[in-house]
Amino acid sequence: MSDVAARLTAALGAEVVTTDIPERNHHDWSGLPPVAPLALIRPRSTAEVSVALALCHETGTPVVPQGGLTGISGGAHPVAGAVALSLERMNRVLAVDPQMATLTVEAGCILQSAQEAAQEAGLMLAVDLGARGSCTLGGVIATNAGGNQVLRYGMARDHVLGLEAVLADGTVLTSMNTMIKNNAGLDLKQLFIGSEGLMGVVTQAVMRLQPRPTHSATAFCGCADTGAMLDLLARTRAALGPALISFEVMWPSFYDFMRAGIEATHPLSGPHGVYVIIEAGGFDVGLRERLENCLADAMESGALADAVIAASAREERALWAVREAVAEYGRILGPLTAFDVGLPLECMAGAVAQLEAGIATRWPGARALSYGHMGDSNLHLVVNVPQAGAEQPAGAIKAFVYGMIRDLGGTVSAEHGIGAIKRDYLGYSRSDAEIATMRRLKTALDPHGILNPGKGFAP
Ligand SMILES: Cc1cc2nc3c(=O)[nH]c(=O)nc-3n(C[C@H](O)[C@H](O)[C@H](O)COP(=O)(O)OP(=O)(O)OC[C@H]3O[C@@H](n4cnc5c(N)ncnc54)[C@H](O)[C@@H]3O)c2cc1C
């Protein structure tokens, strides 16, 4: 056992610190090769997180914070010589306050458990993503996760009212604000939201809850092409206003391949150039009718070729089945290089066509699957080069894709963060002055640079 592991064990006990590390803590969802951490710390309280960090700060030991390990950018992936600090035991819902419409959780609380606690109180935690059953609130906050309802409710940042974090030197910073308005000085929680574990370890949070919509309607649509889909987006925005909750898009490259992979039935009668899931939710009895009218108008104008509206909750879930099948990539697609880029919508049609064509030309036989949260101008692209096997030409694929995104004025990360896998491309979306300022803030909070070294904007 290393000196540090021995000192951590002496300070926190063998219940909390282990060098017999489960396989799941050797990697996250980034696909990077597994790495064994020096030790695994599983604190049960903020005080134990503080003790662990103070000791790592003193000894200059790198620390990788881990939540549910569903992050796709390698932010929670262990690095050699670092200890992993998992929040998995700090997983309680601490309180739900229906009057203030708030939910207080420990950072290791699984998103779905928090959603269910809100629902039991007649309210809704409106952060939602495919990894809901495994990702933690701490990870969601640290990545400023997006998901399926950003169009209506915003990113994770928009749901956080208060937060407790432990700084690298063990200082506990408790800002568990529960009020929507609080302009007393700087809003320090913002330093930790979206910081990918570089600025401190989130231990608790106060989340803002929403009223649960009383009516919902889900449509599955086929459009002739990307231009028509964007026309449909503008029309549904205008017709539904704040009742438009999701506008999820799948190009045939994704939809046909994944539908075959999960053997799902196609809800429309024929093939189309782009598929869209529209989800509406609100308090208006006439919501479904408004969606029907909107789709009828779109069909008349040519923006929409065909559509079906779910008649039951079961049918609603079935319409989402292919879009939610991304957790099955490992089985259906194999090794992949994944992208989560943002682009101005006016570039979307050209970009998707050029990206798919450029990949097909450079790597004949490659699969490039395109889909995304189009209401947020967020495009996901996953690429698999079958003949390359596990040794995907990731560097060359990234150089091609990110080069195009930079030239179009987009962002290399719309929602998954920079982590370990996009560090070389941060400068494509942020200026030198922006990166230097991020590093000054990092140095102020973590002077020994122990938190997630070599990730994100860390030097
Ligand atoms: C099937 C699937 C679907 C997904 N869909 C979406 C989506 O729609 N939108 C989206 O944005 N993301 C999505 N993701 C990515 C992922 O789920 C999110 O990034 C999620 O927020 C990560 O949470 P986690 O608890 O798993 O964090 P982890 O993967 O464990 O960690 C993520 C990052 O946060 C840091 N971190 C974790 N916990 C803490 C903490 N308590 N304090 C400080 N830092 C911490 C880690 O160091 C790391 O940098 C998806 C992933 C999968 C597998």
Short mmCIF file of C-alpha atoms and ligand atoms in Angstrom, two decimals:
data_model
loop_
_atom_site.label_atom_id
_atom_site.label_comp_id
_atom_site.label_asym_id
_atom_site.label_seq_id
_atom_site.Cartn_x
_atom_site.Cartn_y
_atom_site.Cartn_z
CA MET A 1 0.00 0.00 0.00
CA SER A 2 1.34 3.46 -0.90
CA ASP A 3 2.13 5.98 1.84
CA VAL A 4 -0.82 8.13 0.86
CA ALA A 5 -3.25 5.20 0.86
CA ALA A 6 -1.95 4.21 4.29
CA ARG A 7 -2.37 7.76 5.64
CA LEU A 8 -5.85 8.06 4.15
CA THR A 9 -6.79 4.71 5.72
CA ALA A 10 -5.39 5.80 9.08
CA ALA A 11 -7.41 9.04 8.91
CA LEU A 12 -10.69 7.66 7.57
CA GLY A 13 -10.66 3.93 8.28
CA ALA A 14 -10.70 0.85 6.04
CA GLU A 15 -14.49 1.23 5.73
CA VAL A 16 -13.92 4.38 3.67
CA VAL A 17 -10.56 3.81 1.95
CA THR A 18 -9.68 0.71 -0.04
CA THR A 19 -6.96 -0.39 -2.43
CA ASP A 20 -9.06 -3.38 -3.47
CA ILE A 21 -10.81 -1.36 -6.13
CA PRO A 22 -13.94 -2.64 -7.94
CA GLU A 23 -13.61 -2.82 -11.73
CA ARG A 24 -16.37 -0.21 -12.21
CA ASN A 25 -14.16 2.50 -10.67
CA HIS A 26 -11.39 1.87 -13.24
CA HIS A 27 -13.20 3.69 -16.05
CA ASP A 28 -16.16 5.86 -17.04
CA TRP A 29 -18.21 5.85 -20.24
CA SER A 30 -15.55 7.58 -22.35
CA GLY A 31 -14.16 4.31 -23.73
CA LEU A 32 -10.63 5.17 -22.53
CA PRO A 33 -8.55 2.16 -21.45
CA PRO A 34 -9.21 1.29 -17.77
CA VAL A 35 -6.76 2.65 -15.17
CA ALA A 36 -6.50 1.44 -11.56
CA PRO A 37 -6.61 4.34 -9.08
CA LEU A 38 -4.06 4.43 -6.26
CA ALA A 39 -6.91 4.04 -3.77
CA LEU A 40 -10.67 4.44 -3.71
CA ILE A 41 -12.20 6.78 -1.11
CA ARG A 42 -15.92 6.40 -0.44
CA PRO A 43 -16.80 9.03 2.16
CA ARG A 44 -20.09 8.96 4.06
CA SER A 45 -20.22 12.66 4.91
CA THR A 46 -18.98 16.10 3.93
CA ALA A 47 -16.63 15.98 6.91
CA GLU A 48 -14.98 12.82 5.52
CA VAL A 49 -14.64 14.43 2.07
CA SER A 50 -12.93 17.36 3.80
CA VAL A 51 -10.48 15.11 5.68
CA ALA A 52 -9.63 13.21 2.47
CA LEU A 53 -9.05 16.36 0.41
CA ALA A 54 -7.00 18.10 3.12
CA LEU A 55 -4.65 15.11 3.21
CA CYS A 56 -4.38 14.91 -0.59
CA HIS A 57 -3.71 18.68 -0.71
CA GLU A 58 -0.96 18.34 1.88
CA THR A 59 0.69 15.43 0.06
CA GLY A 60 0.07 16.78 -3.46
CA THR A 61 -1.91 13.65 -4.36
CA PRO A 62 -4.13 13.95 -7.44
CA VAL A 63 -7.85 13.26 -6.90
CA VAL A 64 -10.43 12.19 -9.48
CA PRO A 65 -14.01 12.83 -8.27
CA GLN A 66 -16.42 10.10 -9.38
CA GLY A 67 -20.22 10.11 -9.47
CA GLY A 68 -22.20 7.58 -11.48
CA LEU A 69 -19.35 7.20 -14.03
CA THR A 70 -21.69 7.82 -16.99
CA GLY A 71 -19.71 10.84 -18.21
CA ILE A 72 -18.64 10.52 -21.82
CA SER A 73 -15.61 12.85 -21.85
CA GLY A 74 -13.35 10.98 -19.41
CA GLY A 75 -13.74 13.51 -16.57
CA ALA A 76 -14.23 10.75 -13.99
CA HIS A 77 -11.78 8.36 -15.63
CA PRO A 78 -8.91 7.57 -13.23
CA VAL A 79 -5.44 8.88 -13.99
CA ALA A 80 -2.29 7.00 -12.98
CA GLY A 81 -1.15 7.89 -9.47
CA ALA A 82 -4.46 9.52 -8.50
CA VAL A 83 -6.95 8.47 -5.87
CA ALA A 84 -10.59 8.14 -6.91
CA LEU A 85 -13.10 9.87 -4.65
CA SER A 86 -16.54 8.37 -5.17
CA LEU A 87 -19.68 10.03 -3.80
CA GLU A 88 -21.67 6.79 -4.11
CA ARG A 89 -22.37 6.51 -0.36
CA MET A 90 -23.61 10.09 -0.07
CA ASN A 91 -26.75 9.28 -1.99
CA ARG A 92 -29.68 10.48 0.14
CA VAL A 93 -32.53 12.79 -0.67
CA LEU A 94 -32.36 15.03 2.40
CA ALA A 95 -35.55 17.06 2.01
CA VAL A 96 -38.34 18.06 -0.33
CA ASP A 97 -40.00 21.39 0.40
CA PRO A 98 -43.24 21.72 -1.60
CA GLN A 99 -43.75 25.33 -0.51
CA MET A 100 -40.36 26.55 -1.69
CA ALA A 101 -40.43 23.94 -4.50
CA THR A 102 -36.96 22.70 -3.63
CA LEU A 103 -35.24 19.35 -3.26
CA THR A 104 -32.12 18.97 -1.13
CA VAL A 105 -29.84 16.05 -1.98
CA GLU A 106 -26.44 14.61 -1.29
CA ALA A 107 -24.26 14.72 -4.39
CA GLY A 108 -24.17 10.95 -4.88
CA CYS A 109 -27.97 10.75 -5.17
CA ILE A 110 -28.99 9.04 -8.43
CA LEU A 111 -30.90 11.42 -10.71
CA GLN A 112 -33.88 9.05 -11.03
CA SER A 113 -34.22 8.76 -7.23
CA ALA A 114 -34.31 12.55 -6.99
CA GLN A 115 -36.88 12.73 -9.80
CA GLU A 116 -39.05 10.16 -7.97
CA ALA A 117 -38.80 12.04 -4.67
CA ALA A 118 -39.96 15.23 -6.41
CA GLN A 119 -42.81 13.35 -8.07
CA GLU A 120 -43.99 11.91 -4.76
CA ALA A 121 -44.30 15.49 -3.52
CA GLY A 122 -46.42 16.38 -6.58
CA LEU A 123 -43.60 18.35 -8.21
CA MET A 124 -41.00 17.70 -10.88
CA LEU A 125 -37.22 17.85 -11.09
CA ALA A 126 -37.00 18.88 -14.73
CA VAL A 127 -33.44 17.67 -15.43
CA ASP A 128 -33.68 14.51 -17.50
CA LEU A 129 -31.22 12.43 -19.50
CA GLY A 130 -30.87 8.89 -20.78
CA ALA A 131 -28.42 7.99 -17.99
CA ARG A 132 -30.99 8.94 -15.31
CA GLY A 133 -30.85 5.52 -13.66
CA SER A 134 -27.07 5.69 -13.03
CA CYS A 135 -25.85 9.30 -13.11
CA THR A 136 -25.67 11.31 -9.88
CA LEU A 137 -26.75 14.86 -9.11
CA GLY A 138 -23.10 15.67 -8.32
CA GLY A 139 -22.04 14.51 -11.78
CA VAL A 140 -24.98 16.27 -13.44
CA ILE A 141 -24.02 19.52 -11.71
CA ALA A 142 -20.27 19.10 -12.29
CA THR A 143 -20.89 18.60 -16.03
CA ASN A 144 -23.74 21.14 -16.26
CA ALA A 145 -25.61 18.34 -18.01
CA GLY A 146 -28.24 19.07 -20.60
CA GLY A 147 -30.57 16.33 -21.78
CA ASN A 148 -34.00 16.05 -23.28
CA GLN A 149 -35.81 19.04 -21.76
CA VAL A 150 -33.27 21.86 -22.01
CA LEU A 151 -35.37 23.65 -24.60
CA ARG A 152 -38.06 24.24 -21.97
CA TYR A 153 -36.27 24.08 -18.60
CA GLY A 154 -32.60 24.87 -19.28
CA MET A 155 -29.31 23.15 -18.42
CA ALA A 156 -28.46 21.72 -14.97
CA ARG A 157 -27.20 25.20 -13.98
CA ASP A 158 -30.75 26.55 -14.24
CA HIS A 159 -31.98 24.05 -11.64
CA VAL A 160 -29.38 24.62 -8.92
CA LEU A 161 -30.34 27.08 -6.18
CA GLY A 162 -27.77 26.15 -3.57
CA LEU A 163 -24.70 24.03 -3.29
CA GLU A 164 -22.12 22.74 -0.85
CA ALA A 165 -18.62 22.01 -2.10
CA VAL A 166 -15.35 21.02 -0.49
CA LEU A 167 -12.32 22.86 -1.83
CA ALA A 168 -9.04 21.13 -2.61
CA ASP A 169 -7.55 22.05 0.77
CA GLY A 170 -10.53 20.62 2.66
CA THR A 171 -12.38 23.92 3.23
CA VAL A 172 -16.13 23.32 3.31
CA LEU A 173 -18.02 25.98 1.38
CA THR A 174 -21.70 25.78 2.27
CA SER A 175 -24.00 27.91 0.11
CA MET A 176 -27.24 25.96 0.47
CA ASN A 177 -29.43 28.81 -0.71
CA THR A 178 -33.11 27.91 -1.23
CA MET A 179 -34.36 31.20 -2.65
CA ILE A 180 -34.76 32.15 -6.28
CA LYS A 181 -33.41 35.62 -5.52
CA ASN A 182 -30.16 36.07 -3.64
CA ASN A 183 -27.86 38.82 -4.87
CA ALA A 184 -25.75 39.10 -1.71
CA GLY A 185 -22.31 39.09 -3.30
CA LEU A 186 -20.96 36.64 -5.83
CA ASP A 187 -22.96 33.53 -6.64
CA LEU A 188 -20.13 31.13 -5.78
CA LYS A 189 -21.99 27.97 -6.78
CA GLN A 190 -21.46 28.94 -10.40
CA LEU A 191 -17.73 28.22 -9.97
CA PHE A 192 -18.50 24.53 -9.48
CA ILE A 193 -21.35 24.01 -11.95
CA GLY A 194 -19.89 22.71 -15.22
CA SER A 195 -16.36 22.70 -13.80
CA GLU A 196 -15.96 18.90 -14.23
CA GLY A 197 -14.55 18.37 -10.75
CA LEU A 198 -11.65 20.82 -11.25
CA MET A 199 -12.72 23.44 -8.70
CA GLY A 200 -14.03 21.43 -5.75
CA VAL A 201 -16.04 18.36 -4.82
CA VAL A 202 -19.79 18.96 -4.72
CA THR A 203 -21.26 17.29 -1.63
CA GLN A 204 -24.85 18.61 -1.47
CA ALA A 205 -27.21 20.68 -3.56
CA VAL A 206 -30.57 22.42 -3.42
CA MET A 207 -32.44 21.83 -6.66
CA ARG A 208 -35.32 23.95 -7.91
CA LEU A 209 -38.51 22.00 -8.66
CA GLN A 210 -41.23 22.72 -11.22
CA PRO A 211 -44.97 22.12 -11.24
CA ARG A 212 -45.78 18.84 -12.97
CA PRO A 213 -47.56 19.41 -16.28
CA THR A 214 -51.09 18.08 -16.16
CA HIS A 215 -51.27 17.36 -19.88
CA SER A 216 -48.77 15.96 -22.33
CA ALA A 217 -48.61 14.88 -25.95
CA THR A 218 -45.81 13.17 -27.88
CA ALA A 219 -45.50 13.05 -31.64
CA PHE A 220 -43.14 11.12 -33.90
CA CYS A 221 -42.61 12.94 -37.20
CA GLY A 222 -40.95 12.37 -40.55
CA CYS A 223 -39.61 15.33 -42.56
CA ALA A 224 -38.21 15.36 -46.09
CA ASP A 225 -34.87 16.90 -45.11
CA THR A 226 -33.02 19.01 -42.54
CA GLY A 227 -34.41 22.28 -43.97
CA ALA A 228 -37.98 21.02 -43.53
CA MET A 229 -37.14 19.84 -39.99
CA LEU A 230 -35.88 23.32 -39.06
CA ASP A 231 -39.06 24.82 -40.48
CA LEU A 232 -41.05 22.37 -38.29
CA LEU A 233 -38.99 23.47 -35.25
CA ALA A 234 -39.85 27.13 -35.86
CA ARG A 235 -43.53 26.27 -36.31
CA THR A 236 -43.79 24.14 -33.15
CA ARG A 237 -41.98 26.83 -31.13
CA ALA A 238 -44.46 29.43 -32.30
CA ALA A 239 -47.53 27.20 -31.84
CA LEU A 240 -46.66 25.62 -28.49
CA GLY A 241 -44.58 28.33 -26.81
CA PRO A 242 -43.37 27.15 -23.39
CA ALA A 243 -45.34 23.90 -23.79
CA LEU A 244 -42.67 22.66 -26.22
CA ILE A 245 -40.50 20.49 -23.98
CA SER A 246 -38.41 18.38 -26.37
CA PHE A 247 -37.53 18.52 -30.03
CA GLU A 248 -35.24 15.56 -30.61
CA VAL A 249 -33.93 14.78 -34.06
CA MET A 250 -32.56 11.58 -35.61
CA TRP A 251 -31.12 11.39 -39.10
CA PRO A 252 -31.57 8.04 -40.94
CA SER A 253 -27.88 7.23 -40.33
CA PHE A 254 -28.76 6.93 -36.61
CA TYR A 255 -32.42 5.98 -36.73
CA ASP A 256 -32.29 3.13 -39.28
CA PHE A 257 -29.16 1.58 -37.79
CA MET A 258 -30.24 1.76 -34.15
CA ARG A 259 -33.84 0.72 -34.90
CA ALA A 260 -32.54 -2.44 -36.58
CA GLY A 261 -30.16 -2.95 -33.64
CA ILE A 262 -32.95 -2.95 -31.04
CA GLU A 263 -35.54 -4.48 -33.40
CA ALA A 264 -38.05 -1.68 -32.81
CA THR A 265 -41.06 -1.12 -35.06
CA HIS A 266 -41.21 2.00 -37.25
CA PRO A 267 -44.27 4.07 -36.29
CA LEU A 268 -44.60 5.76 -39.73
CA SER A 269 -45.55 4.15 -43.02
CA GLY A 270 -42.44 5.02 -45.01
CA PRO A 271 -38.83 6.23 -44.80
CA HIS A 272 -38.06 9.94 -44.38
CA GLY A 273 -35.05 12.25 -44.58
CA VAL A 274 -35.15 13.23 -40.86
CA TYR A 275 -37.13 11.95 -37.86
CA VAL A 276 -38.31 14.14 -34.99
CA ILE A 277 -39.78 13.44 -31.55
CA ILE A 278 -41.83 16.36 -30.31
CA GLU A 279 -42.87 16.34 -26.68
CA ALA A 280 -45.35 18.90 -25.40
CA GLY A 281 -46.32 19.38 -21.77
CA GLY A 282 -48.38 21.97 -19.98
CA PHE A 283 -51.55 22.85 -18.11
CA ASP A 284 -53.87 23.39 -21.00
CA VAL A 285 -56.67 20.84 -21.69
CA GLY A 286 -56.37 21.66 -25.36
CA LEU A 287 -52.64 20.88 -25.58
CA ARG A 288 -52.99 17.77 -27.73
CA GLU A 289 -55.32 19.59 -30.09
CA ARG A 290 -52.83 22.46 -30.38
CA LEU A 291 -50.10 19.98 -31.30
CA GLU A 292 -52.41 18.28 -33.83
CA ASN A 293 -53.27 21.62 -35.43
CA CYS A 294 -49.64 22.64 -35.54
CA LEU A 295 -48.69 19.36 -37.26
CA ALA A 296 -51.62 19.65 -39.69
CA ASP A 297 -50.49 23.17 -40.69
CA ALA A 298 -46.89 21.94 -41.04
CA MET A 299 -48.05 19.11 -43.27
CA GLU A 300 -49.97 21.48 -45.47
CA SER A 301 -46.95 23.75 -45.83
CA GLY A 302 -44.61 20.83 -46.68
CA ALA A 303 -42.52 21.11 -43.49
CA LEU A 304 -43.85 17.74 -42.35
CA ALA A 305 -44.34 14.58 -44.43
CA ASP A 306 -45.94 12.25 -41.88
CA ALA A 307 -46.61 12.07 -38.12
CA VAL A 308 -48.20 9.99 -35.41
CA ILE A 309 -49.28 11.16 -31.95
CA ALA A 310 -49.07 8.67 -29.06
CA ALA A 311 -52.45 7.60 -27.64
CA SER A 312 -51.14 6.35 -24.28
CA ALA A 313 -48.13 6.60 -21.95
CA ARG A 314 -47.00 3.20 -23.28
CA GLU A 315 -47.06 4.48 -26.84
CA GLU A 316 -45.18 7.62 -25.76
CA ARG A 317 -42.36 5.49 -24.36
CA ALA A 318 -42.31 3.36 -27.53
CA LEU A 319 -41.82 6.51 -29.66
CA TRP A 320 -38.69 7.30 -27.60
CA ALA A 321 -37.26 3.75 -27.79
CA VAL A 322 -34.77 4.26 -30.63
CA ARG A 323 -33.62 7.66 -29.33
CA GLU A 324 -33.05 6.18 -25.88
CA ALA A 325 -31.12 3.18 -27.22
CA VAL A 326 -27.76 5.02 -27.06
CA ALA A 327 -26.84 3.03 -23.95
CA GLU A 328 -26.67 0.02 -26.32
CA TYR A 329 -23.89 1.39 -28.53
CA GLY A 330 -21.38 -1.08 -27.11
CA ARG A 331 -23.50 -4.02 -28.29
CA ILE A 332 -24.87 -2.59 -31.52
CA LEU A 333 -22.10 -0.36 -32.85
CA GLY A 334 -18.87 -1.44 -31.13
CA PRO A 335 -15.96 0.91 -30.40
CA LEU A 336 -16.74 4.49 -31.29
CA THR A 337 -15.57 8.08 -31.35
CA ALA A 338 -18.37 10.29 -29.99
CA PHE A 339 -19.06 13.98 -30.55
CA ASP A 340 -21.33 16.41 -28.76
CA VAL A 341 -21.05 19.63 -30.69
CA GLY A 342 -23.14 22.79 -30.87
CA LEU A 343 -23.74 24.68 -34.08
CA PRO A 344 -25.79 27.65 -35.22
CA LEU A 345 -28.96 26.13 -36.69
CA GLU A 346 -28.45 27.81 -40.06
CA CYS A 347 -25.30 25.62 -40.52
CA MET A 348 -26.95 22.38 -39.41
CA ALA A 349 -28.12 20.98 -42.75
CA GLY A 350 -24.77 21.55 -44.48
CA ALA A 351 -22.77 20.39 -41.47
CA VAL A 352 -24.56 17.03 -41.05
CA ALA A 353 -24.27 16.29 -44.77
CA GLN A 354 -20.59 17.31 -44.90
CA LEU A 355 -19.65 15.45 -41.74
CA GLU A 356 -21.31 12.19 -42.84
CA ALA A 357 -19.92 12.49 -46.41
CA GLY A 358 -16.42 13.49 -45.19
CA ILE A 359 -16.24 10.49 -42.87
CA ALA A 360 -17.48 8.11 -45.59
CA THR A 361 -14.80 9.40 -47.97
CA ARG A 362 -11.95 9.27 -45.47
CA TRP A 363 -12.89 5.92 -43.91
CA PRO A 364 -14.85 3.84 -46.46
CA GLY A 365 -17.35 1.58 -44.71
CA ALA A 366 -17.37 3.75 -41.56
CA ARG A 367 -20.65 4.37 -39.76
CA ALA A 368 -21.40 7.97 -38.77
CA LEU A 369 -24.67 8.26 -36.83
CA SER A 370 -26.20 11.73 -36.45
CA TYR A 371 -28.87 12.79 -33.96
CA GLY A 372 -29.32 15.48 -31.37
CA HIS A 373 -31.21 17.89 -29.17
CA MET A 374 -32.06 20.13 -32.11
CA GLY A 375 -34.08 22.63 -30.12
CA ASP A 376 -30.76 23.46 -28.38
CA SER A 377 -28.71 23.36 -31.65
CA ASN A 378 -26.85 20.38 -30.15
CA LEU A 379 -25.67 17.71 -32.59
CA HIS A 380 -24.42 14.30 -31.49
CA LEU A 381 -22.35 12.29 -33.93
CA VAL A 382 -20.89 8.86 -33.22
CA VAL A 383 -18.41 7.25 -35.59
CA ASN A 384 -17.33 3.63 -35.88
CA VAL A 385 -14.76 2.40 -38.40
CA PRO A 386 -15.53 -1.35 -38.48
CA GLN A 387 -12.26 -2.57 -40.02
CA ALA A 388 -10.22 -0.63 -37.44
CA GLY A 389 -11.57 -2.83 -34.61
CA ALA A 390 -10.83 -1.52 -31.13
CA GLU A 391 -8.06 0.75 -32.51
CA GLN A 392 -10.35 3.47 -33.87
CA PRO A 393 -8.53 6.33 -35.68
CA ALA A 394 -9.95 8.71 -33.05
CA GLY A 395 -7.26 11.42 -33.46
CA ALA A 396 -7.84 11.79 -37.20
CA ILE A 397 -11.64 11.67 -36.85
CA LYS A 398 -11.54 14.36 -34.13
CA ALA A 399 -9.21 16.56 -36.18
CA PHE A 400 -11.66 16.41 -39.10
CA VAL A 401 -14.87 16.94 -37.09
CA TYR A 402 -13.59 19.62 -34.68
CA GLY A 403 -11.84 21.46 -37.53
CA MET A 404 -15.17 21.81 -39.30
CA ILE A 405 -16.99 22.83 -36.10
CA ARG A 406 -14.39 25.53 -35.40
CA ASP A 407 -14.70 26.88 -38.94
CA LEU A 408 -18.49 27.05 -38.57
CA GLY A 409 -18.28 28.96 -35.27
CA GLY A 410 -19.66 26.07 -33.21
CA THR A 411 -18.63 24.58 -29.88
CA VAL A 412 -16.67 21.33 -29.35
CA SER A 413 -18.82 20.57 -26.30
CA ALA A 414 -22.50 21.43 -26.13
CA GLU A 415 -23.17 19.42 -22.95
CA HIS A 416 -20.69 16.59 -22.19
CA GLY A 417 -17.75 18.79 -21.18
CA ILE A 418 -14.07 18.65 -22.11
CA GLY A 419 -12.81 16.00 -19.68
CA ALA A 420 -9.77 14.02 -20.81
CA ILE A 421 -10.71 13.55 -24.44
CA LYS A 422 -11.25 17.08 -25.77
CA ARG A 423 -8.42 18.96 -24.08
CA ASP A 424 -6.58 19.55 -27.36
CA TYR A 425 -9.66 21.22 -28.79
CA LEU A 426 -10.74 23.57 -25.98
CA GLY A 427 -8.97 26.39 -27.83
CA TYR A 428 -11.26 25.82 -30.83
CA SER A 429 -14.20 27.17 -28.80
CA ARG A 430 -12.57 29.42 -26.17
CA SER A 431 -10.07 32.25 -26.57
CA ASP A 432 -6.61 32.30 -24.96
CA ALA A 433 -7.84 34.99 -22.54
CA GLU A 434 -10.84 32.86 -21.53
CA ILE A 435 -8.68 29.79 -20.89
CA ALA A 436 -6.11 31.84 -18.95
CA THR A 437 -8.90 33.25 -16.73
CA MET A 438 -10.27 29.75 -16.09
CA ARG A 439 -6.77 28.67 -15.01
CA ARG A 440 -6.35 31.68 -12.68
CA LEU A 441 -9.59 30.74 -10.94
CA LYS A 442 -8.47 27.11 -10.75
CA THR A 443 -5.16 28.10 -9.17
CA ALA A 444 -6.93 30.29 -6.62
CA LEU A 445 -9.15 27.41 -5.45
CA ASP A 446 -6.74 24.52 -5.98
CA PRO A 447 -3.19 25.90 -5.68
CA HIS A 448 -1.52 22.48 -5.78
CA GLY A 449 -3.59 21.43 -8.79
CA ILE A 450 -4.75 18.14 -7.23
CA LEU A 451 -8.32 18.07 -8.55
CA ASN A 452 -8.64 16.27 -11.88
CA PRO A 453 -5.19 17.19 -13.24
CA GLY A 454 -4.85 16.89 -17.00
CA LYS A 455 -8.59 17.28 -17.54
CA GLY A 456 -10.71 20.11 -18.90
CA PHE A 457 -8.98 23.48 -18.59
CA ALA A 458 -6.55 22.31 -15.86
CA PRO A 459 -2.96 23.23 -16.74
C1 LIG B 1 -26.86 6.63 -21.96
C2 LIG B 1 -26.31 8.00 -21.65
C3 LIG B 1 -27.05 9.12 -21.99
C4 LIG B 1 -26.55 10.41 -21.68
N1 LIG B 1 -27.29 11.49 -22.04
C5 LIG B 1 -26.83 12.72 -21.74
C6 LIG B 1 -27.58 13.88 -22.11
O1 LIG B 1 -28.63 13.80 -22.74
N2 LIG B 1 -27.09 15.08 -21.74
C7 LIG B 1 -25.90 15.21 -21.06
O2 LIG B 1 -25.51 16.35 -20.74
N3 LIG B 1 -25.18 14.14 -20.71
C8 LIG B 1 -25.60 12.91 -21.04
N4 LIG B 1 -24.85 11.81 -20.72
C9 LIG B 1 -23.55 11.99 -20.05
C10 LIG B 1 -23.62 11.82 -18.52
O3 LIG B 1 -24.71 11.06 -18.14
C11 LIG B 1 -23.69 13.15 -17.83
O4 LIG B 1 -22.51 13.85 -18.11
C12 LIG B 1 -23.88 13.05 -16.31
O5 LIG B 1 -24.08 14.36 -15.86
C13 LIG B 1 -22.69 12.46 -15.58
O6 LIG B 1 -23.05 12.17 -14.25
P1 LIG B 1 -22.25 11.08 -13.39
O7 LIG B 1 -22.76 11.10 -12.01
O8 LIG B 1 -22.25 9.78 -14.09
O9 LIG B 1 -20.80 11.74 -13.41
P2 LIG B 1 -19.39 11.06 -13.63
O10 LIG B 1 -19.30 10.45 -14.98
O11 LIG B 1 -19.03 10.19 -12.52
O12 LIG B 1 -18.47 12.37 -13.60
C14 LIG B 1 -18.60 13.36 -14.59
C15 LIG B 1 -17.67 14.54 -14.25
O13 LIG B 1 -18.13 15.17 -13.06
C16 LIG B 1 -17.13 15.09 -12.03
N5 LIG B 1 -17.85 14.80 -10.80
C17 LIG B 1 -18.70 13.77 -10.53
N6 LIG B 1 -19.24 13.92 -9.31
C18 LIG B 1 -18.71 15.06 -8.78
C19 LIG B 1 -18.88 15.74 -7.56
N7 LIG B 1 -19.71 15.28 -6.63
N8 LIG B 1 -18.18 16.88 -7.37
C20 LIG B 1 -17.34 17.36 -8.30
N9 LIG B 1 -17.15 16.76 -9.47
C21 LIG B 1 -17.83 15.62 -9.72
C22 LIG B 1 -16.17 14.00 -12.47
O14 LIG B 1 -14.86 14.21 -11.98
C23 LIG B 1 -16.24 14.15 -13.98
O15 LIG B 1 -15.40 15.19 -14.41
C24 LIG B 1 -25.30 10.54 -21.03
C25 LIG B 1 -24.56 9.40 -20.70
C26 LIG B 1 -25.05 8.14 -21.00
C27 LIG B 1 -24.23 6.95 -20.61
#
